[in-house]
Amino acid sequence: MKMKINQNNFPNDAHQEFYRWQIELQEEEWKRYANSRMKILMEEGKLFLGRIWGTTAEGNVVLRYKSDSVPRIKQEYELCFVGPDAPNSLSDWGFTYSTFRSSEKPRLSSINTAVKTVGFLKSDDEKWTYVLVSNFDLALLSDVKEKYLNQKVHPRIVLAAPDPPLDYLNNLLTFVTNFPGNETLNVNIRKGEKTWKPVNLDNSKDISSDIIDLLDSNDQVIIQGPPGTGKSYLAAQVCDHYLNNKNSVCLTALTNNALKEIAQQPGLQMALEKGVVYKTNLSSDEKRKVPALKSIASITPIQGELLLSTYYQLSKKIFELIQEGKRYDLLIIEEASQAFLATIAMFKELAIKVLIIGDHKQLPPMVLKREIANEIHESVDKIIDGLKTFAFNQDGLSYRLTKSRRLSKSSVKLTGIYYDNSLESISDFQDNKNLNTIYNALFTNEGGVSIAKIPIAIKIRSQIDINLIVAKIGADLVNLNKNIEVALLTPYVDYEKSIYYHFSKLSNKFKRTTISTIHRVQGITVDYTILYLPLKNAGGFDLNDNLFNVATSRAKKGTLIITSEEIDFISSKSVETSLFLDKVENKTEEFKKLCL
């Protein structure tokens, strides 16, 4: 990396250097995986060989695996078809994954598509396990049915680690290189949070007309949407208005799941019935859930039509549209907390009006080795936290939604600390009296956040596996309560893997259970969350404001934090997080009796 550059505004080469650095790190990380031999990856549980076995009525694809080698549930993978020249015996799979993907003669692999495992299909056959996957490309599935499944042939496939976002990062690099004078890229990096005063909006009623009025008089509007405030609902309502006026509209988000949620909102039902809603990379399960959703052939703006596209897909065509001078009447950037500053700058070039919806108090974009990113520029965080930087430079154009339908009154008093105490609950939650679990005493009756602090002496001397305790609590909740959904969260991959392993021995209710690091759960809503904070590295990472806010605001009915009493002595906590922890209900004694 280059030496630090100290300037008030961003030099363009700092933008360029950042993306070059991230591309290099992504490539290095990918090579470590791709240069491994495939049979070794299979032995280590990092790659899985199976077959496509069929489809379900819900649009999911069924994969069959030997029961001793099954991929994890609720994980993203790259599904790759095994080529005609691949050996039948796994002992002959000594070639690397890179060779497998790039080979032509012999042809070891063919087409591939990103998928996500979502659950198991019930079966009495102990030898085989049937895994359901979503996000399977609709056009590709049609070919698979015609060429294979209709002929009662089950093609071999591999589930491997997701491909890195190199195309997206390269597109961002190309943009910052080719547009050095872009106004958004050259922001004032000295503006801070103290200067940002968003106008509070009461979203307990339909406020789409208010947002439309703002867009009528401004080219760009920013909406901060704290947890559960109905960002997707609002975005769909605004889209509907512009479509009714025969405008061209594009809505872009980081993930396909966010786009699918938008498509299912009431505000878009009329547009769907008219056949004017299109999506990039339409999957079979998306088509099943939203039958009127159409697969896009071109991203060219068309009057009266809506395009739903991920950041990745939209970035592929941006330079073509810019060169042709084609612009959308309205472009909505959803999940904007996960947009780089260059992402916002790039997409703004595509539209006359821009509505940016997100929450910079939640997760920022994923960055490898972020802890040393400031070696590129002392204010590199301004490049990374695009929504935050952009909002702070837009005086009078920022608004905040203030009513949460997800969070209970008890929870919103805590989460609201991160939002100037402006949040109010309009949740219909009553109480936890009917919760069926032996761990009932660990949750607050009012549906708020509770904490259990493991004494330092017990933590040091005991051989108790806290990951197992987390798994037991989660398994008990989903096993004894039919309709609830649970999230078991932690900041660290190794702890997450351990929790998953223990849970798999206690329950098969993966469909209603999310086991994940915090980085992957923004946008989900569950009934209960168990959050384990091991306080590694003196707890600084565990108590990062954005991570902590996301983890503690997923649940409608209750969140339990399990950690060490060392949490009281960590000096790096922010004022907001310290105040949050001071106000949570302490369940340490109950935890000792039930779990230790």
Coordinates of C-alpha atoms in Angstrom, one line a residue:
M1 CA 0.0 0.0 0.0
K2 CA 1.0 3.6 -0.5
M3 CA 2.0 6.0 2.2
K4 CA -0.7 8.1 3.8
I5 CA -1.9 11.1 1.9
N6 CA -3.1 14.0 4.2
Q7 CA -5.6 16.2 2.5
N8 CA -8.9 17.8 3.4
N9 CA -10.6 16.2 0.3
F10 CA -10.0 12.8 -1.1
P11 CA -7.3 12.7 -3.7
N12 CA -8.4 10.5 -6.6
D13 CA -5.5 8.1 -6.3
A14 CA -6.6 7.3 -2.7
H15 CA -9.9 6.0 -4.2
Q16 CA -8.0 4.0 -6.8
E17 CA -5.4 2.6 -4.4
F18 CA -8.1 1.4 -2.0
Y19 CA -9.9 -0.6 -4.7
R20 CA -6.7 -2.0 -6.1
W21 CA -5.7 -3.1 -2.6
Q22 CA -9.1 -4.8 -2.0
I23 CA -9.0 -6.5 -5.4
E24 CA -5.5 -7.8 -4.6
L25 CA -6.6 -9.1 -1.1
Q26 CA -9.7 -10.8 -2.6
E27 CA -7.5 -12.5 -5.3
E28 CA -5.0 -13.6 -2.7
E29 CA -7.7 -15.1 -0.5
W30 CA -9.4 -16.7 -3.5
K31 CA -6.1 -18.3 -4.6
R32 CA -5.6 -20.0 -1.3
Y33 CA -8.9 -21.8 -1.8
A34 CA -8.8 -22.2 -5.6
N35 CA -5.2 -23.6 -5.6
S36 CA -6.2 -26.4 -3.2
R37 CA -6.8 -29.9 -4.5
M38 CA -10.5 -30.7 -4.8
K39 CA -10.3 -34.0 -2.9
I40 CA -8.6 -32.2 0.0
L41 CA -11.3 -29.5 0.0
M42 CA -13.9 -32.3 0.2
E43 CA -12.1 -34.0 3.0
E44 CA -11.9 -30.7 4.9
G45 CA -15.6 -30.0 4.4
K46 CA -14.9 -26.9 2.2
L47 CA -16.4 -28.4 -1.0
F48 CA -19.2 -30.8 -1.6
L49 CA -19.9 -33.2 -4.5
G50 CA -23.5 -34.2 -5.1
R51 CA -26.2 -34.4 -7.7
I52 CA -29.2 -32.4 -8.7
W53 CA -32.1 -34.6 -7.8
G54 CA -35.2 -32.6 -8.6
T55 CA -37.3 -29.5 -7.7
T56 CA -40.0 -28.6 -5.2
A57 CA -43.4 -27.0 -5.7
E58 CA -41.9 -23.9 -3.9
G59 CA -39.3 -23.5 -6.7
N60 CA -36.3 -24.8 -4.7
V61 CA -33.9 -27.2 -6.3
V62 CA -33.2 -30.5 -4.5
L63 CA -29.5 -31.7 -4.2
R64 CA -28.6 -35.2 -3.0
Y65 CA -25.4 -35.8 -0.9
K66 CA -24.0 -38.7 0.9
S67 CA -25.0 -38.2 4.6
D68 CA -21.4 -38.1 5.8
S69 CA -20.6 -35.0 3.6
V70 CA -23.4 -32.5 3.6
P71 CA -23.1 -28.7 3.0
R72 CA -24.2 -26.3 5.7
I73 CA -27.7 -24.9 5.7
K74 CA -28.4 -21.2 5.2
Q75 CA -25.0 -20.7 3.5
E76 CA -24.2 -19.2 0.1
Y77 CA -22.3 -21.4 -2.4
E78 CA -21.2 -21.4 -6.0
L79 CA -22.9 -24.4 -7.7
C80 CA -20.7 -25.8 -10.5
F81 CA -21.7 -28.5 -12.9
V82 CA -19.2 -31.3 -13.2
G83 CA -17.9 -31.5 -16.8
P84 CA -18.1 -34.6 -19.0
D85 CA -14.4 -35.5 -18.6
A86 CA -14.2 -35.4 -14.8
P87 CA -13.2 -38.7 -13.3
N88 CA -15.8 -40.9 -11.7
S89 CA -13.6 -41.9 -8.7
L90 CA -12.9 -39.1 -6.1
S91 CA -9.4 -40.6 -5.6
D92 CA -8.6 -39.2 -9.1
W93 CA -9.8 -35.6 -8.2
G94 CA -6.2 -34.5 -7.4
F95 CA -6.6 -31.4 -9.6
T96 CA -7.2 -28.0 -8.0
Y97 CA -10.4 -26.1 -7.9
S98 CA -8.9 -23.5 -10.1
T99 CA -8.1 -26.2 -12.7
F100 CA -11.6 -27.5 -12.3
R101 CA -13.2 -24.2 -13.1
S102 CA -10.9 -23.1 -15.9
S103 CA -10.3 -26.4 -17.8
E104 CA -11.3 -26.9 -21.4
K105 CA -9.5 -30.1 -22.4
P106 CA -10.3 -32.2 -20.5
R107 CA -13.5 -30.4 -19.6
L108 CA -13.9 -30.9 -15.8
S109 CA -16.5 -28.2 -15.2
S110 CA -19.1 -26.3 -17.2
I111 CA -21.7 -23.7 -16.1
N112 CA -22.1 -22.4 -12.6
T113 CA -24.5 -20.3 -10.6
A114 CA -24.7 -18.8 -7.1
V115 CA -27.2 -20.6 -4.7
K116 CA -28.1 -20.6 -1.1
T117 CA -28.9 -23.7 1.0
V118 CA -32.2 -23.3 2.8
G119 CA -33.1 -26.6 4.4
F120 CA -33.5 -30.4 4.2
L121 CA -36.0 -32.5 2.4
K122 CA -37.4 -35.2 4.7
S123 CA -36.2 -38.7 3.8
D124 CA -36.1 -42.1 5.5
D125 CA -32.9 -43.0 3.5
E126 CA -30.1 -42.8 6.0
K127 CA -27.4 -43.1 3.3
W128 CA -28.5 -40.0 1.5
T129 CA -29.3 -36.4 2.6
Y130 CA -31.5 -34.2 0.4
V131 CA -30.6 -30.4 0.6
L132 CA -32.9 -27.6 -0.7
V133 CA -31.3 -24.6 -2.4
S134 CA -32.7 -21.3 -3.5
N135 CA -31.6 -18.6 -5.9
F136 CA -31.1 -21.1 -8.7
D137 CA -31.0 -19.2 -12.0
L138 CA -34.4 -19.6 -13.7
A139 CA -33.2 -19.9 -17.2
L140 CA -30.5 -22.3 -16.2
L141 CA -33.0 -24.5 -14.4
S142 CA -35.1 -24.7 -17.5
D143 CA -32.1 -26.1 -19.4
V144 CA -31.4 -28.6 -16.6
K145 CA -35.0 -29.8 -16.6
E146 CA -35.0 -30.3 -20.4
K147 CA -31.5 -31.9 -20.7
Y148 CA -31.4 -33.9 -17.5
L149 CA -34.3 -34.2 -15.1
N150 CA -36.9 -34.8 -17.8
Q151 CA -34.7 -37.7 -19.0
K152 CA -34.4 -39.0 -15.4
V153 CA -30.7 -38.1 -15.4
H154 CA -29.2 -36.4 -12.3
P155 CA -26.2 -34.3 -13.2
R156 CA -23.2 -34.2 -10.8
I157 CA -22.6 -30.8 -9.3
V158 CA -20.2 -29.2 -6.8
L159 CA -21.0 -26.7 -4.1
A160 CA -17.9 -24.5 -3.5
A161 CA -17.1 -21.3 -1.7
P162 CA -18.8 -18.2 -3.3
D163 CA -16.9 -16.4 -6.0
P164 CA -15.3 -13.2 -4.7
P165 CA -16.9 -9.9 -5.9
L166 CA -14.0 -9.0 -8.2
D167 CA -16.2 -7.8 -11.1
Y168 CA -17.9 -5.3 -8.7
L169 CA -14.7 -4.0 -7.3
N170 CA -13.1 -3.7 -10.7
N171 CA -16.1 -1.7 -11.9
L172 CA -15.7 0.6 -8.9
L173 CA -12.0 1.0 -9.7
T174 CA -12.8 1.8 -13.3
F175 CA -15.4 4.4 -12.3
V176 CA -13.1 6.3 -9.8
T177 CA -10.3 6.2 -12.4
N178 CA -12.5 7.5 -15.3
F179 CA -14.4 10.1 -13.3
P180 CA -11.8 11.8 -11.1
G181 CA -13.9 15.0 -11.0
N182 CA -17.1 13.4 -9.8
E183 CA -18.6 15.6 -7.1
T184 CA -19.6 12.8 -4.8
L185 CA -16.1 11.3 -4.8
N186 CA -14.6 14.7 -3.9
V187 CA -16.6 15.3 -0.7
N188 CA -15.5 17.2 2.4
I189 CA -14.1 14.6 4.6
R190 CA -14.0 16.9 7.6
K191 CA -17.8 16.9 8.1
G192 CA -18.7 14.8 11.0
E193 CA -21.7 13.3 12.8
K194 CA -22.3 16.4 15.0
T195 CA -23.3 18.4 11.9
W196 CA -25.8 15.8 10.7
K197 CA -29.3 16.5 11.9
P198 CA -31.9 14.4 10.0
V199 CA -35.5 15.5 10.0
N200 CA -37.7 12.9 11.9
L201 CA -40.6 11.4 10.0
D202 CA -43.6 9.7 11.5
N203 CA -43.9 6.6 9.4
S204 CA -46.8 5.1 11.4
K205 CA -48.9 6.4 8.5
D206 CA -48.2 6.3 4.8
I207 CA -45.5 8.9 4.1
S208 CA -44.7 8.0 0.5
S209 CA -46.4 11.2 -0.7
D210 CA -44.1 13.2 1.6
I211 CA -41.0 11.5 0.1
I212 CA -42.4 12.1 -3.4
D213 CA -42.8 15.8 -2.7
L214 CA -39.2 15.9 -1.5
L215 CA -38.1 14.3 -4.7
D216 CA -40.1 16.7 -6.8
S217 CA -38.0 19.6 -5.4
N218 CA -34.7 17.8 -4.9
D219 CA -32.5 15.6 -7.2
Q220 CA -31.6 13.4 -4.2
V221 CA -33.1 12.5 -0.9
I222 CA -31.6 10.4 1.9
I223 CA -33.8 8.3 4.2
Q224 CA -32.3 6.7 7.4
G225 CA -34.4 3.7 8.3
P226 CA -33.6 2.2 11.8
P227 CA -34.4 -1.5 12.5
G228 CA -38.0 -2.4 11.6
T229 CA -39.1 1.0 10.3
G230 CA -40.5 -0.4 7.0
K231 CA -37.8 0.7 4.5
S232 CA -38.9 -1.9 1.9
Y233 CA -42.5 -0.9 2.3
L234 CA -41.7 2.7 1.7
A235 CA -39.5 2.0 -1.3
A236 CA -42.2 0.0 -3.0
Q237 CA -44.8 2.8 -2.5
V238 CA -42.5 5.3 -4.1
C239 CA -41.8 3.0 -7.0
D240 CA -45.6 2.6 -7.6
H241 CA -46.1 6.3 -7.8
Y242 CA -43.4 6.8 -10.4
L243 CA -44.5 3.8 -12.4
N244 CA -48.1 5.1 -12.5
N245 CA -46.7 8.3 -14.0
K246 CA -45.0 6.3 -16.7
N247 CA -41.5 7.0 -15.4
S248 CA -38.5 4.6 -15.7
V249 CA -37.4 3.3 -12.3
C250 CA -34.5 1.2 -11.1
L251 CA -34.1 -0.1 -7.5
T252 CA -30.8 -1.6 -6.6
A253 CA -29.7 -3.4 -3.4
L254 CA -26.7 -5.4 -2.3
T255 CA -28.5 -8.7 -2.1
N256 CA -31.2 -10.7 -4.1
N257 CA -33.0 -11.3 -0.8
A258 CA -33.6 -7.5 -0.4
L259 CA -34.9 -7.3 -3.9
K260 CA -37.2 -10.2 -3.4
E261 CA -38.6 -8.5 -0.3
I262 CA -39.3 -5.3 -2.3
A263 CA -41.1 -7.3 -4.9
Q264 CA -43.4 -8.9 -2.3
Q265 CA -44.5 -5.5 -0.8
P266 CA -48.1 -4.4 -1.3
G267 CA -47.1 -1.3 -3.1
L268 CA -45.8 -3.2 -6.1
Q269 CA -48.8 -5.6 -6.5
M270 CA -50.5 -3.5 -9.2
A271 CA -47.3 -3.0 -11.1
L272 CA -46.7 -6.8 -11.0
E273 CA -50.1 -7.4 -12.3
K274 CA -49.4 -5.0 -15.2
G275 CA -46.3 -7.0 -16.0
V276 CA -43.9 -4.0 -15.7
V277 CA -41.5 -5.3 -12.9
Y278 CA -38.3 -7.0 -14.0
K279 CA -35.3 -8.5 -12.1
T280 CA -31.8 -9.4 -13.0
N281 CA -30.8 -13.0 -12.4
L282 CA -34.4 -14.1 -11.6
S283 CA -34.3 -17.4 -9.7
S284 CA -36.8 -20.3 -9.8
D285 CA -37.9 -19.8 -6.2
E286 CA -38.3 -16.0 -6.8
K287 CA -40.5 -16.8 -9.8
R288 CA -42.6 -19.2 -7.7
K289 CA -43.1 -16.7 -4.9
V290 CA -43.7 -13.7 -7.2
P291 CA -45.1 -15.3 -10.4
A292 CA -45.6 -12.0 -12.2
L293 CA -41.9 -11.0 -11.8
K294 CA -40.1 -11.0 -15.1
S295 CA -36.6 -11.8 -16.1
I296 CA -34.8 -8.8 -17.5
A297 CA -33.2 -8.9 -21.0
S298 CA -31.7 -5.4 -20.9
I299 CA -31.1 -2.8 -18.2
T300 CA -31.9 0.1 -20.6
P301 CA -34.4 2.4 -18.9
I302 CA -38.0 2.0 -20.2
Q303 CA -40.8 4.3 -19.4
G304 CA -43.3 2.8 -17.0
E305 CA -41.1 -0.1 -16.1
L306 CA -39.2 -1.1 -12.9
L307 CA -35.9 -2.9 -12.9
L308 CA -34.7 -4.7 -9.7
S309 CA -31.0 -5.3 -9.7
T310 CA -28.2 -6.1 -7.3
Y311 CA -25.2 -3.7 -7.0
Y312 CA -23.1 -6.3 -8.7
Q313 CA -25.3 -6.8 -11.8
L314 CA -26.0 -3.0 -12.2
S315 CA -22.4 -2.2 -12.1
K316 CA -21.7 -4.4 -15.0
K317 CA -23.7 -2.3 -17.5
I318 CA -23.2 1.2 -16.0
F319 CA -20.5 2.4 -18.4
E320 CA -22.6 1.3 -21.4
L321 CA -25.5 3.3 -20.1
I322 CA -23.4 6.4 -19.3
Q323 CA -21.8 6.3 -22.7
E324 CA -25.2 6.1 -24.4
G325 CA -26.5 8.9 -22.1
K326 CA -29.5 6.8 -20.9
R327 CA -30.8 7.7 -17.4
Y328 CA -33.6 6.4 -15.2
D329 CA -36.1 9.0 -14.1
L330 CA -35.7 7.6 -10.5
L331 CA -33.1 5.3 -9.1
I332 CA -33.5 4.0 -5.5
I333 CA -30.4 2.7 -3.7
E334 CA -31.5 0.3 -1.0
E335 CA -29.3 -1.3 1.7
A336 CA -27.3 1.8 1.3
S337 CA -25.3 1.3 4.5
Q338 CA -23.4 -1.4 2.5
A339 CA -22.6 0.9 -0.4
F340 CA -19.1 2.3 -0.8
L341 CA -19.0 6.1 -1.5
A342 CA -18.0 5.2 -5.1
T343 CA -21.1 2.9 -5.3
I344 CA -23.4 5.9 -4.6
A345 CA -21.4 8.1 -6.9
M346 CA -21.5 5.6 -9.7
F347 CA -25.3 4.9 -9.5
K348 CA -26.1 8.6 -9.2
E349 CA -24.8 8.9 -12.8
L350 CA -27.6 6.6 -14.0
A351 CA -30.6 8.7 -12.9
I352 CA -32.2 12.1 -12.8
K353 CA -33.6 11.6 -9.3
V354 CA -32.0 9.4 -6.6
L355 CA -33.6 8.1 -3.4
I356 CA -31.0 6.6 -1.0
I357 CA -32.4 4.4 1.8
G358 CA -30.3 2.8 4.5
D359 CA -28.9 3.2 8.0
H360 CA -25.3 4.1 8.6
K361 CA -25.7 2.8 12.2
Q362 CA -25.9 -0.7 10.7
L363 CA -23.4 -2.8 8.8
P364 CA -21.0 -1.0 6.4
P365 CA -19.5 -2.8 3.3
M366 CA -17.3 -5.8 3.8
V367 CA -13.6 -4.9 3.7
L368 CA -10.7 -7.2 4.0
K369 CA -8.1 -6.2 6.6
R370 CA -10.0 -3.0 7.4
E371 CA -7.9 -2.6 10.5
I372 CA -5.0 -1.4 8.4
A373 CA -6.9 0.3 5.6
N374 CA -5.9 3.8 7.0
E375 CA -2.4 3.2 5.6
I376 CA -3.9 4.3 2.3
H377 CA -5.5 7.4 3.7
E378 CA -6.0 8.6 7.2
S379 CA -9.7 9.1 6.4
V380 CA -10.2 5.9 4.4
D381 CA -13.3 5.2 6.4
K382 CA -15.0 7.9 4.4
I383 CA -14.5 5.9 1.3
I384 CA -15.8 2.7 2.9
D385 CA -18.8 4.1 4.8
G386 CA -20.4 5.6 1.7
L387 CA -23.9 6.4 3.1
K388 CA -22.5 8.0 6.2
T389 CA -20.1 10.2 4.2
F390 CA -22.7 11.2 1.6
A391 CA -25.3 11.9 4.2
F392 CA -23.0 14.2 6.2
N393 CA -22.4 16.3 3.1
Q394 CA -26.1 16.8 2.2
D395 CA -27.4 19.5 4.5
G396 CA -31.2 19.6 4.7
L397 CA -31.8 16.5 2.5
S398 CA -31.7 13.7 5.2
Y399 CA -34.7 12.3 6.9
R400 CA -35.2 9.6 9.6
L401 CA -38.0 7.1 10.0
T402 CA -39.0 7.0 13.7
K403 CA -41.6 4.2 14.2
S404 CA -40.4 0.5 14.5
R405 CA -42.9 -2.3 13.8
R406 CA -40.3 -4.9 14.7
L407 CA -39.0 -3.8 18.1
S408 CA -41.0 -4.0 21.3
K409 CA -41.3 -1.0 23.6
S410 CA -38.7 -2.4 25.8
S411 CA -36.2 -3.1 23.0
V412 CA -36.8 0.3 21.3
K413 CA -35.7 2.1 24.4
L414 CA -32.3 0.5 24.0
T415 CA -31.9 0.5 20.2
G416 CA -33.1 4.1 20.2
I417 CA -29.9 5.1 22.0
Y418 CA -28.2 4.9 18.6
Y419 CA -30.8 7.2 17.0
D420 CA -30.9 10.2 19.4
N421 CA -33.7 8.5 21.3
S422 CA -36.0 9.3 18.5
L423 CA -37.4 5.7 18.0
E424 CA -40.8 4.6 19.1
S425 CA -42.4 1.1 19.0
I426 CA -45.6 0.4 17.1
S427 CA -45.1 -3.4 17.5
D428 CA -48.1 -5.6 18.4
F429 CA -46.0 -7.7 20.7
Q430 CA -47.7 -8.4 24.1
D431 CA -45.4 -10.5 26.3
N432 CA -43.4 -13.7 26.6
K433 CA -45.8 -15.5 29.0
N434 CA -46.5 -18.3 26.5
L435 CA -42.9 -19.0 25.6
N436 CA -42.3 -22.7 26.1
T437 CA -38.7 -23.4 27.1
I438 CA -36.7 -24.4 30.2
Y439 CA -34.7 -21.2 29.6
N440 CA -37.7 -18.9 30.0
A441 CA -36.1 -17.1 32.9
L442 CA -33.3 -15.8 30.6
F443 CA -35.6 -13.7 28.6
T444 CA -37.5 -10.6 29.7
N445 CA -41.3 -10.8 29.8
E446 CA -41.5 -7.4 28.1
G447 CA -39.5 -8.7 25.0
G448 CA -36.4 -6.6 25.6
V449 CA -32.7 -7.3 25.8
S450 CA -31.2 -9.3 28.7
I451 CA -27.6 -10.2 29.5
A452 CA -25.8 -13.0 31.2
K453 CA -22.3 -12.4 32.3
I454 CA -20.0 -15.4 33.0
P455 CA -17.8 -14.7 36.0
I456 CA -14.1 -14.4 35.1
A457 CA -13.1 -17.1 37.5
I458 CA -15.5 -19.6 36.0
K459 CA -14.5 -18.6 32.5
I460 CA -10.8 -19.2 33.3
R461 CA -11.2 -22.5 35.3
S462 CA -14.2 -24.1 33.6
Q463 CA -14.2 -26.4 30.7
I464 CA -17.8 -25.5 29.9
D465 CA -18.3 -24.9 26.1
I466 CA -20.4 -21.8 25.8
N467 CA -21.0 -22.5 22.1
L468 CA -22.8 -25.7 23.2
I469 CA -24.9 -23.7 25.7
V470 CA -25.9 -21.3 22.9
A471 CA -26.9 -24.2 20.7
K472 CA -28.9 -25.8 23.5
I473 CA -30.9 -22.7 24.2
G474 CA -31.6 -22.2 20.5
A475 CA -32.5 -25.9 20.0
D476 CA -34.9 -25.8 22.9
L477 CA -36.6 -22.7 21.6
V478 CA -37.3 -24.1 18.1
N479 CA -38.0 -27.7 19.2
L480 CA -40.6 -26.7 21.8
N481 CA -42.2 -23.7 20.0
K482 CA -43.7 -24.5 16.6
N483 CA -43.8 -21.2 14.9
I484 CA -40.9 -19.1 16.2
E485 CA -37.7 -18.2 14.4
V486 CA -34.4 -17.9 16.2
A487 CA -31.0 -16.4 15.4
L488 CA -27.8 -17.7 17.1
L489 CA -25.2 -15.0 16.5
T490 CA -21.5 -14.3 17.2
P491 CA -18.9 -12.0 15.7
Y492 CA -16.4 -14.9 14.9
V493 CA -16.4 -17.6 12.2
D494 CA -14.8 -20.3 14.4
Y495 CA -17.4 -19.8 17.2
E496 CA -20.2 -19.8 14.6
K497 CA -19.0 -23.1 13.2
S498 CA -18.9 -24.6 16.7
I499 CA -22.4 -23.4 17.5
Y500 CA -23.6 -24.9 14.1
Y501 CA -22.0 -28.3 14.9
H502 CA -23.6 -28.5 18.3
F503 CA -27.0 -27.4 17.1
S504 CA -27.0 -30.0 14.3
K505 CA -26.8 -32.7 17.0
L506 CA -29.7 -31.2 18.9
S507 CA -32.2 -30.2 16.3
N508 CA -33.1 -30.4 12.6
K509 CA -35.1 -27.2 12.7
F510 CA -32.7 -25.3 10.4
K511 CA -35.5 -23.7 8.4
R512 CA -36.5 -21.6 11.5
T513 CA -32.9 -21.1 12.8
T514 CA -30.2 -18.8 11.6
I515 CA -26.7 -19.6 12.8
S516 CA -24.4 -16.9 11.6
T517 CA -21.7 -14.3 12.2
I518 CA -23.3 -10.9 12.6
H519 CA -21.9 -9.6 9.3
R520 CA -24.4 -11.7 7.3
V521 CA -27.7 -11.0 9.2
Q522 CA -28.6 -7.4 8.3
G523 CA -32.1 -7.4 7.1
I524 CA -33.4 -10.5 8.8
T525 CA -36.2 -10.5 11.4
V526 CA -36.6 -13.3 14.0
D527 CA -38.5 -13.9 17.2
Y528 CA -35.5 -14.5 19.5
T529 CA -31.8 -13.8 19.3
I530 CA -29.0 -15.4 21.3
L531 CA -25.9 -13.3 20.9
Y532 CA -22.6 -14.8 22.2
L533 CA -19.8 -12.2 22.6
P534 CA -16.5 -14.0 23.5
L535 CA -14.7 -10.7 23.9
K536 CA -11.7 -11.7 21.9
N537 CA -9.0 -9.0 21.3
A538 CA -10.0 -7.2 24.5
G539 CA -13.6 -7.0 23.2
G540 CA -13.1 -4.1 20.8
F541 CA -14.5 -6.0 17.8
D542 CA -17.3 -7.6 19.7
L543 CA -18.6 -4.2 20.8
N544 CA -18.3 -2.3 17.5
D545 CA -21.3 -0.1 17.5
N546 CA -22.6 -1.2 14.1
L547 CA -22.2 -4.9 14.7
F548 CA -23.7 -4.6 18.2
N549 CA -26.7 -2.6 17.0
V550 CA -27.4 -5.0 14.2
A551 CA -27.1 -8.1 16.4
T552 CA -29.4 -6.7 19.2
S553 CA -32.1 -5.4 16.9
R554 CA -33.1 -8.5 14.9
A555 CA -35.6 -9.9 17.4
K556 CA -39.3 -9.1 17.9
K557 CA -39.7 -10.9 21.2
G558 CA -36.4 -11.1 23.0
T559 CA -32.6 -10.9 22.8
L560 CA -30.2 -12.7 25.2
I561 CA -26.6 -11.6 25.3
I562 CA -24.1 -14.1 26.7
T563 CA -20.7 -12.8 27.5
S564 CA -18.0 -12.5 30.2
E565 CA -18.2 -10.1 33.1
E566 CA -15.0 -8.6 31.6
I567 CA -17.5 -6.6 29.4
D568 CA -17.9 -4.2 32.4
F569 CA -14.2 -3.3 32.2
I570 CA -13.7 -2.7 28.5
S571 CA -12.8 1.0 28.0
S572 CA -13.1 1.0 24.3
K573 CA -16.9 0.9 24.4
S574 CA -18.7 3.9 22.9
V575 CA -20.9 6.1 25.0
E576 CA -24.0 4.7 23.3
T577 CA -23.0 1.0 23.7
S578 CA -22.0 1.6 27.3
L579 CA -25.4 3.2 28.0
F580 CA -27.1 0.3 26.2
L581 CA -25.3 -2.2 28.4
D582 CA -26.1 -0.3 31.6
K583 CA -29.8 -0.5 30.8
V584 CA -30.2 -4.2 29.8
E585 CA -31.8 -6.6 32.3
N586 CA -29.2 -8.7 34.1
K587 CA -29.9 -12.4 34.0
T588 CA -26.6 -13.7 35.3
E589 CA -27.9 -15.5 38.3
E590 CA -30.6 -17.3 36.3
F591 CA -27.9 -18.2 33.7
K592 CA -25.7 -19.7 36.4
K593 CA -28.5 -21.9 37.7
L594 CA -29.7 -23.1 34.3
C595 CA -26.5 -23.3 32.3
L596 CA -23.4 -23.4 34.5

